[in-house]
PDB file of C-alpha atoms in Angstrom:
ATOM      1  CA  UNK A   1       0.116  -0.165  -0.146  1.00 45.00           C
ATOM      2  CA  UNK A   2       1.238   3.328  -0.825  1.00 46.00           C
ATOM      3  CA  UNK A   3       1.638   5.590   2.167  1.00 50.00           C
ATOM      4  CA  UNK A   4       0.075   9.047   2.014  1.00 50.00           C
ATOM      5  CA  UNK A   5       2.294  12.013   1.988  1.00 56.00           C
ATOM      6  CA  UNK A   6       4.230  13.070   5.457  1.00 64.00           C
ATOM      7  CA  UNK A   7       2.068  14.688   7.844  1.00 68.00           C
ATOM      8  CA  UNK A   8       2.342  15.877  11.456  1.00 79.00           C
ATOM      9  CA  UNK A   9       1.891  13.034  14.011  1.00 79.00           C
ATOM     10  CA  UNK A  10      -1.364  14.694  15.433  1.00 82.00           C
ATOM     11  CA  UNK A  11      -2.928  14.955  12.024  1.00 86.00           C
ATOM     12  CA  UNK A  12      -2.070  11.180  11.430  1.00 87.00           C
ATOM     13  CA  UNK A  13      -3.524  10.274  14.740  1.00 86.00           C
ATOM     14  CA  UNK A  14      -6.689  12.191  13.962  1.00 86.00           C
ATOM     15  CA  UNK A  15      -6.862  10.526  10.579  1.00 88.00           C
ATOM     16  CA  UNK A  16      -6.649   7.016  12.288  1.00 89.00           C
ATOM     17  CA  UNK A  17      -9.178   7.961  14.868  1.00 87.00           C
ATOM     18  CA  UNK A  18     -11.674   8.974  12.244  1.00 86.00           C
ATOM     19  CA  UNK A  19     -11.003   5.784  10.257  1.00 89.00           C
ATOM     20  CA  UNK A  20     -11.711   3.781  13.554  1.00 86.00           C
ATOM     21  CA  UNK A  21     -14.939   5.500  14.166  1.00 82.00           C
ATOM     22  CA  UNK A  22     -16.103   4.643  10.465  1.00 85.00           C
ATOM     23  CA  UNK A  23     -14.951   0.920  10.805  1.00 87.00           C
ATOM     24  CA  UNK A  24     -16.142   0.429  14.217  1.00 82.00           C
ATOM     25  CA  UNK A  25     -19.356   2.326  13.462  1.00 77.00           C
ATOM     26  CA  UNK A  26     -19.905  -0.167  10.467  1.00 83.00           C
ATOM     27  CA  UNK A  27     -18.723  -3.491  11.853  1.00 83.00           C
ATOM     28  CA  UNK A  28     -18.689  -3.047  15.731  1.00 78.00           C
ATOM     29  CA  UNK A  29     -15.843  -3.071  17.881  1.00 79.00           C
ATOM     30  CA  UNK A  30     -15.221  -6.940  18.173  1.00 82.00           C
ATOM     31  CA  UNK A  31     -15.413  -7.447  14.245  1.00 87.00           C
ATOM     32  CA  UNK A  32     -13.422  -4.426  13.261  1.00 87.00           C
ATOM     33  CA  UNK A  33      -9.697  -5.149  12.539  1.00 91.00           C
ATOM     34  CA  UNK A  34      -6.699  -3.069  12.618  1.00 91.00           C
ATOM     35  CA  UNK A  35      -5.928  -4.159   9.088  1.00 92.00           C
ATOM     36  CA  UNK A  36      -9.389  -2.483   7.931  1.00 93.00           C
ATOM     37  CA  UNK A  37      -8.830   0.554  10.227  1.00 92.00           C
ATOM     38  CA  UNK A  38      -5.525   1.212   8.582  1.00 92.00           C
ATOM     39  CA  UNK A  39      -6.957   0.724   5.173  1.00 93.00           C
ATOM     40  CA  UNK A  40      -9.576   3.010   5.632  1.00 93.00           C
ATOM     41  CA  UNK A  41      -7.156   5.718   6.788  1.00 91.00           C
ATOM     42  CA  UNK A  42      -5.126   5.005   3.822  1.00 91.00           C
ATOM     43  CA  UNK A  43      -2.044   4.156   5.744  1.00 89.00           C
ATOM     44  CA  UNK A  44       0.048   1.015   6.682  1.00 89.00           C
ATOM     45  CA  UNK A  45      -0.519  -1.259   9.670  1.00 89.00           C
ATOM     46  CA  UNK A  46       2.799  -0.122  10.892  1.00 90.00           C
ATOM     47  CA  UNK A  47       1.816   3.591  10.831  1.00 88.00           C
ATOM     48  CA  UNK A  48      -1.202   2.631  12.921  1.00 90.00           C
ATOM     49  CA  UNK A  49       0.802   0.786  15.492  1.00 91.00           C
ATOM     50  CA  UNK A  50       3.328   3.587  15.631  1.00 91.00           C
ATOM     51  CA  UNK A  51       0.514   5.998  16.837  1.00 91.00           C
ATOM     52  CA  UNK A  52      -1.654   3.310  18.896  1.00 90.00           C
ATOM     53  CA  UNK A  53      -0.635   0.123  20.808  1.00 91.00           C
ATOM     54  CA  UNK A  54      -3.919  -1.558  20.076  1.00 86.00           C
ATOM     55  CA  UNK A  55      -7.446  -1.445  18.632  1.00 84.00           C
ATOM     56  CA  UNK A  56      -8.745  -0.766  22.050  1.00 84.00           C
ATOM     57  CA  UNK A  57      -6.098   2.283  22.357  1.00 87.00           C
ATOM     58  CA  UNK A  58      -7.522   3.535  19.104  1.00 86.00           C
ATOM     59  CA  UNK A  59     -11.111   3.186  20.157  1.00 84.00           C
ATOM     60  CA  UNK A  60     -10.322   4.837  23.584  1.00 86.00           C
ATOM     61  CA  UNK A  61      -8.650   7.829  21.775  1.00 86.00           C
ATOM     62  CA  UNK A  62     -11.722   8.181  19.733  1.00 84.00           C
ATOM     63  CA  UNK A  63     -13.958   8.110  22.700  1.00 85.00           C
ATOM     64  CA  UNK A  64     -11.520  10.382  24.716  1.00 87.00           C
ATOM     65  CA  UNK A  65     -11.659  13.009  21.923  1.00 85.00           C
ATOM     66  CA  UNK A  66     -15.256  12.997  21.700  1.00 83.00           C
ATOM     67  CA  UNK A  67     -15.607  13.220  25.553  1.00 86.00           C
ATOM     68  CA  UNK A  68     -13.276  16.088  25.664  1.00 88.00           C
ATOM     69  CA  UNK A  69     -15.288  18.104  23.300  1.00 87.00           C
ATOM     70  CA  UNK A  70     -18.657  17.211  24.987  1.00 86.00           C
ATOM     71  CA  UNK A  71     -17.287  18.069  28.548  1.00 90.00           C
ATOM     72  CA  UNK A  72     -15.658  21.490  27.445  1.00 91.00           C
ATOM     73  CA  UNK A  73     -18.949  22.435  25.592  1.00 92.00           C
ATOM     74  CA  UNK A  74     -20.807  22.216  28.963  1.00 93.00           C
ATOM     75  CA  UNK A  75     -17.871  23.680  31.068  1.00 94.00           C
ATOM     76  CA  UNK A  76     -17.723  26.660  28.668  1.00 95.00           C
ATOM     77  CA  UNK A  77     -21.074  27.848  30.140  1.00 95.00           C
ATOM     78  CA  UNK A  78     -19.727  28.379  33.620  1.00 95.00           C
ATOM     79  CA  UNK A  79     -19.092  32.102  33.488  1.00 92.00           C
ATOM     80  CA  UNK A  80     -19.150  34.452  36.441  1.00 92.00           C
ATOM     81  CA  UNK A  81     -20.834  37.078  34.481  1.00 94.00           C
ATOM     82  CA  UNK A  82     -24.013  35.136  33.969  1.00 94.00           C
ATOM     83  CA  UNK A  83     -26.466  34.365  36.800  1.00 94.00           C
ATOM     84  CA  UNK A  84     -26.573  30.646  37.829  1.00 93.00           C
ATOM     85  CA  UNK A  85     -30.255  30.135  36.638  1.00 95.00           C
ATOM     86  CA  UNK A  86     -29.210  31.440  33.273  1.00 96.00           C
ATOM     87  CA  UNK A  87     -26.177  29.157  33.098  1.00 97.00           C
ATOM     88  CA  UNK A  88     -28.481  26.214  33.597  1.00 97.00           C
ATOM     89  CA  UNK A  89     -30.856  27.499  30.953  1.00 97.00           C
ATOM     90  CA  UNK A  90     -28.074  28.284  28.594  1.00 97.00           C
ATOM     91  CA  UNK A  91     -26.689  24.594  29.078  1.00 97.00           C
ATOM     92  CA  UNK A  92     -30.179  23.263  28.333  1.00 97.00           C
ATOM     93  CA  UNK A  93     -30.276  25.578  25.097  1.00 96.00           C
ATOM     94  CA  UNK A  94     -26.777  23.975  24.238  1.00 94.00           C
ATOM     95  CA  UNK A  95     -28.188  20.561  24.586  1.00 93.00           C
ATOM     96  CA  UNK A  96     -31.177  21.435  22.215  1.00 93.00           C
ATOM     97  CA  UNK A  97     -28.735  22.972  19.809  1.00 91.00           C
ATOM     98  CA  UNK A  98     -26.713  19.730  19.790  1.00 86.00           C
ATOM     99  CA  UNK A  99     -29.721  17.918  19.061  1.00 83.00           C
ATOM    100  CA  UNK A 100     -30.652  19.997  15.899  1.00 80.00           C
ATOM    101  CA  UNK A 101     -27.149  20.356  14.632  1.00 79.00           C
ATOM    102  CA  UNK A 102     -26.603  16.540  15.174  1.00 72.00           C
ATOM    103  CA  UNK A 103     -23.296  17.336  17.164  1.00 67.00           C
ATOM    104  CA  UNK A 104     -23.511  14.293  19.501  1.00 65.00           C
ATOM    105  CA  UNK A 105     -21.805  10.970  19.773  1.00 69.00           C
ATOM    106  CA  UNK A 106     -24.061   8.403  17.786  1.00 68.00           C
ATOM    107  CA  UNK A 107     -25.858   5.912  19.756  1.00 69.00           C
ATOM    108  CA  UNK A 108     -24.601   3.084  18.237  1.00 68.00           C
ATOM    109  CA  UNK A 109     -20.798   4.183  18.623  1.00 71.00           C
ATOM    110  CA  UNK A 110     -21.589   4.983  22.439  1.00 75.00           C
ATOM    111  CA  UNK A 111     -23.307   1.444  22.803  1.00 77.00           C
ATOM    112  CA  UNK A 112     -20.321  -0.102  21.234  1.00 76.00           C
ATOM    113  CA  UNK A 113     -17.923   1.893  23.692  1.00 78.00           C
ATOM    114  CA  UNK A 114     -19.986   0.632  26.845  1.00 78.00           C
ATOM    115  CA  UNK A 115     -19.177  -3.006  25.686  1.00 80.00           C
ATOM    116  CA  UNK A 116     -15.326  -2.358  26.347  1.00 81.00           C
ATOM    117  CA  UNK A 117     -14.903  -2.401  30.190  1.00 86.00           C
ATOM    118  CA  UNK A 118     -12.001  -0.026  30.267  1.00 86.00           C
ATOM    119  CA  UNK A 119     -13.816   2.528  28.167  1.00 86.00           C
ATOM    120  CA  UNK A 120     -16.997   2.190  30.113  1.00 89.00           C
ATOM    121  CA  UNK A 121     -15.154   2.783  33.390  1.00 92.00           C
ATOM    122  CA  UNK A 122     -13.485   5.892  31.720  1.00 91.00           C
ATOM    123  CA  UNK A 123     -16.841   7.300  30.506  1.00 90.00           C
ATOM    124  CA  UNK A 124     -18.311   6.848  34.152  1.00 92.00           C
ATOM    125  CA  UNK A 125     -15.429   8.451  35.696  1.00 94.00           C
ATOM    126  CA  UNK A 126     -15.639  11.441  33.188  1.00 92.00           C
ATOM    127  CA  UNK A 127     -19.309  11.731  33.747  1.00 92.00           C
ATOM    128  CA  UNK A 128     -18.979  11.933  37.588  1.00 95.00           C
ATOM    129  CA  UNK A 129     -16.381  14.652  37.304  1.00 96.00           C
ATOM    130  CA  UNK A 130     -18.197  16.809  34.961  1.00 95.00           C
ATOM    131  CA  UNK A 131     -21.035  16.380  37.378  1.00 96.00           C
ATOM    132  CA  UNK A 132     -18.742  17.462  40.253  1.00 97.00           C
ATOM    133  CA  UNK A 133     -17.406  20.755  38.396  1.00 96.00           C
ATOM    134  CA  UNK A 134     -20.941  21.808  37.387  1.00 97.00           C
ATOM    135  CA  UNK A 135     -22.517  21.114  40.567  1.00 97.00           C
ATOM    136  CA  UNK A 136     -19.916  22.896  42.743  1.00 96.00           C
ATOM    137  CA  UNK A 137     -19.743  25.776  40.481  1.00 96.00           C
ATOM    138  CA  UNK A 138     -23.576  26.253  40.477  1.00 96.00           C
ATOM    139  CA  UNK A 139     -23.622  25.649  44.354  1.00 94.00           C
ATOM    140  CA  UNK A 140     -21.455  28.796  44.869  1.00 92.00           C
ATOM    141  CA  UNK A 141     -23.790  30.906  42.477  1.00 93.00           C
ATOM    142  CA  UNK A 142     -27.138  29.636  43.787  1.00 93.00           C
ATOM    143  CA  UNK A 143     -28.695  29.266  47.201  1.00 87.00           C
ATOM    144  CA  UNK A 144     -29.447  25.750  46.618  1.00 93.00           C
ATOM    145  CA  UNK A 145     -28.232  22.475  48.451  1.00 95.00           C
ATOM    146  CA  UNK A 146     -25.578  20.381  46.864  1.00 96.00           C
ATOM    147  CA  UNK A 147     -27.806  17.345  46.752  1.00 97.00           C
ATOM    148  CA  UNK A 148     -30.350  19.426  44.902  1.00 97.00           C
ATOM    149  CA  UNK A 149     -28.134  20.385  42.262  1.00 97.00           C
ATOM    150  CA  UNK A 150     -26.645  16.732  41.949  1.00 97.00           C
ATOM    151  CA  UNK A 151     -30.213  15.564  41.417  1.00 97.00           C
ATOM    152  CA  UNK A 152     -30.848  18.200  38.874  1.00 97.00           C
ATOM    153  CA  UNK A 153     -27.944  17.273  36.994  1.00 97.00           C
ATOM    154  CA  UNK A 154     -28.735  13.784  36.870  1.00 97.00           C
ATOM    155  CA  UNK A 155     -32.503  14.551  35.792  1.00 96.00           C
ATOM    156  CA  UNK A 156     -31.032  16.737  33.033  1.00 96.00           C
ATOM    157  CA  UNK A 157     -28.544  14.312  31.968  1.00 93.00           C
ATOM    158  CA  UNK A 158     -31.005  11.362  31.855  1.00 94.00           C
ATOM    159  CA  UNK A 159     -33.532  13.580  30.024  1.00 95.00           C
ATOM    160  CA  UNK A 160     -30.990  14.410  27.296  1.00 92.00           C
ATOM    161  CA  UNK A 161     -29.547  10.843  26.884  1.00 88.00           C
ATOM    162  CA  UNK A 162     -33.122   9.646  26.332  1.00 88.00           C
ATOM    163  CA  UNK A 163     -33.859  12.377  23.809  1.00 90.00           C
ATOM    164  CA  UNK A 164     -30.549  11.747  21.904  1.00 86.00           C
ATOM    165  CA  UNK A 165     -31.678   8.069  21.675  1.00 82.00           C
ATOM    166  CA  UNK A 166     -35.243   8.970  20.489  1.00 84.00           C
ATOM    167  CA  UNK A 167     -34.011  11.451  17.948  1.00 82.00           C
ATOM    168  CA  UNK A 168     -31.360   8.973  16.441  1.00 78.00           C
ATOM    169  CA  UNK A 169     -33.572   5.812  16.758  1.00 79.00           C
ATOM    170  CA  UNK A 170     -37.157   6.858  16.027  1.00 81.00           C
ATOM    171  CA  UNK A 171     -39.231   8.491  13.280  1.00 75.00           C
ATOM    172  CA  UNK A 172     -41.235  10.574  15.848  1.00 74.00           C
ATOM    173  CA  UNK A 173     -39.545  13.689  16.950  1.00 78.00           C
ATOM    174  CA  UNK A 174     -41.091  16.114  19.591  1.00 85.00           C
ATOM    175  CA  UNK A 175     -41.418  19.779  19.058  1.00 90.00           C
ATOM    176  CA  UNK A 176     -38.002  20.587  20.337  1.00 90.00           C
ATOM    177  CA  UNK A 177     -38.421  24.461  20.900  1.00 93.00           C
ATOM    178  CA  UNK A 178     -41.700  23.686  22.928  1.00 95.00           C
ATOM    179  CA  UNK A 179     -39.858  21.001  24.740  1.00 95.00           C
ATOM    180  CA  UNK A 180     -37.043  23.275  25.545  1.00 96.00           C
ATOM    181  CA  UNK A 181     -39.422  26.010  27.056  1.00 97.00           C
ATOM    182  CA  UNK A 182     -41.219  23.141  29.170  1.00 97.00           C
ATOM    183  CA  UNK A 183     -37.868  21.890  30.475  1.00 97.00           C
ATOM    184  CA  UNK A 184     -36.810  25.555  31.387  1.00 97.00           C
ATOM    185  CA  UNK A 185     -39.992  26.079  33.420  1.00 97.00           C
ATOM    186  CA  UNK A 186     -39.784  22.780  35.241  1.00 97.00           C
ATOM    187  CA  UNK A 187     -36.145  23.729  36.143  1.00 96.00           C
ATOM    188  CA  UNK A 188     -37.181  27.086  37.304  1.00 95.00           C
ATOM    189  CA  UNK A 189     -40.064  25.466  39.505  1.00 96.00           C
ATOM    190  CA  UNK A 190     -37.496  23.073  40.835  1.00 96.00           C
ATOM    191  CA  UNK A 191     -35.048  25.574  41.830  1.00 95.00           C
ATOM    192  CA  UNK A 192     -37.619  27.824  43.457  1.00 93.00           C
ATOM    193  CA  UNK A 193     -39.079  25.050  45.594  1.00 94.00           C
ATOM    194  CA  UNK A 194     -35.540  23.985  46.764  1.00 93.00           C
ATOM    195  CA  UNK A 195     -33.859  27.208  47.758  1.00 86.00           C
ATOM    196  CA  UNK A 196     -32.434  27.237  51.160  1.00 71.00           C
TER     197      UNK A 196
END
């Protein structure tokens, strides 16, 4: 196989990760081979192993890249010049924007990731860390107990995960702008009722 022209290592890694996403998305993690991933990327198997130790390492790289983007997207809403209640509404709006723009990890890809134990553990750890950071920040801004904010985070996270699956898997799609308004109203009521 003819190797593509010389490019920086970072771009080569990104090229391999993108190829791994395609092949794993098509065939599943267990059936995807490093040969197919290298071929999809237009590289040799040797180039693949220069950048990644194994197929799992490459899959982990793809998941880590997606989680970093996902986490940073929500952390960027934590700004001192915005009231706490508005930060939550902005995050909700961002979640709905991600849905309409289809900026999310595909359900199939995420489902395959959860079948690899080390990746599942990583995703759980990252989710808990994002929850901790957001809750701690909002606790300093709002007069609400920590456990109230943790519950709110869990409710919103579960809501969006379910909505992402629905949008990707089913033909029926709810009226997203109306759903966003309703969700913000529910959050307002929840926060009002749980003020200290």
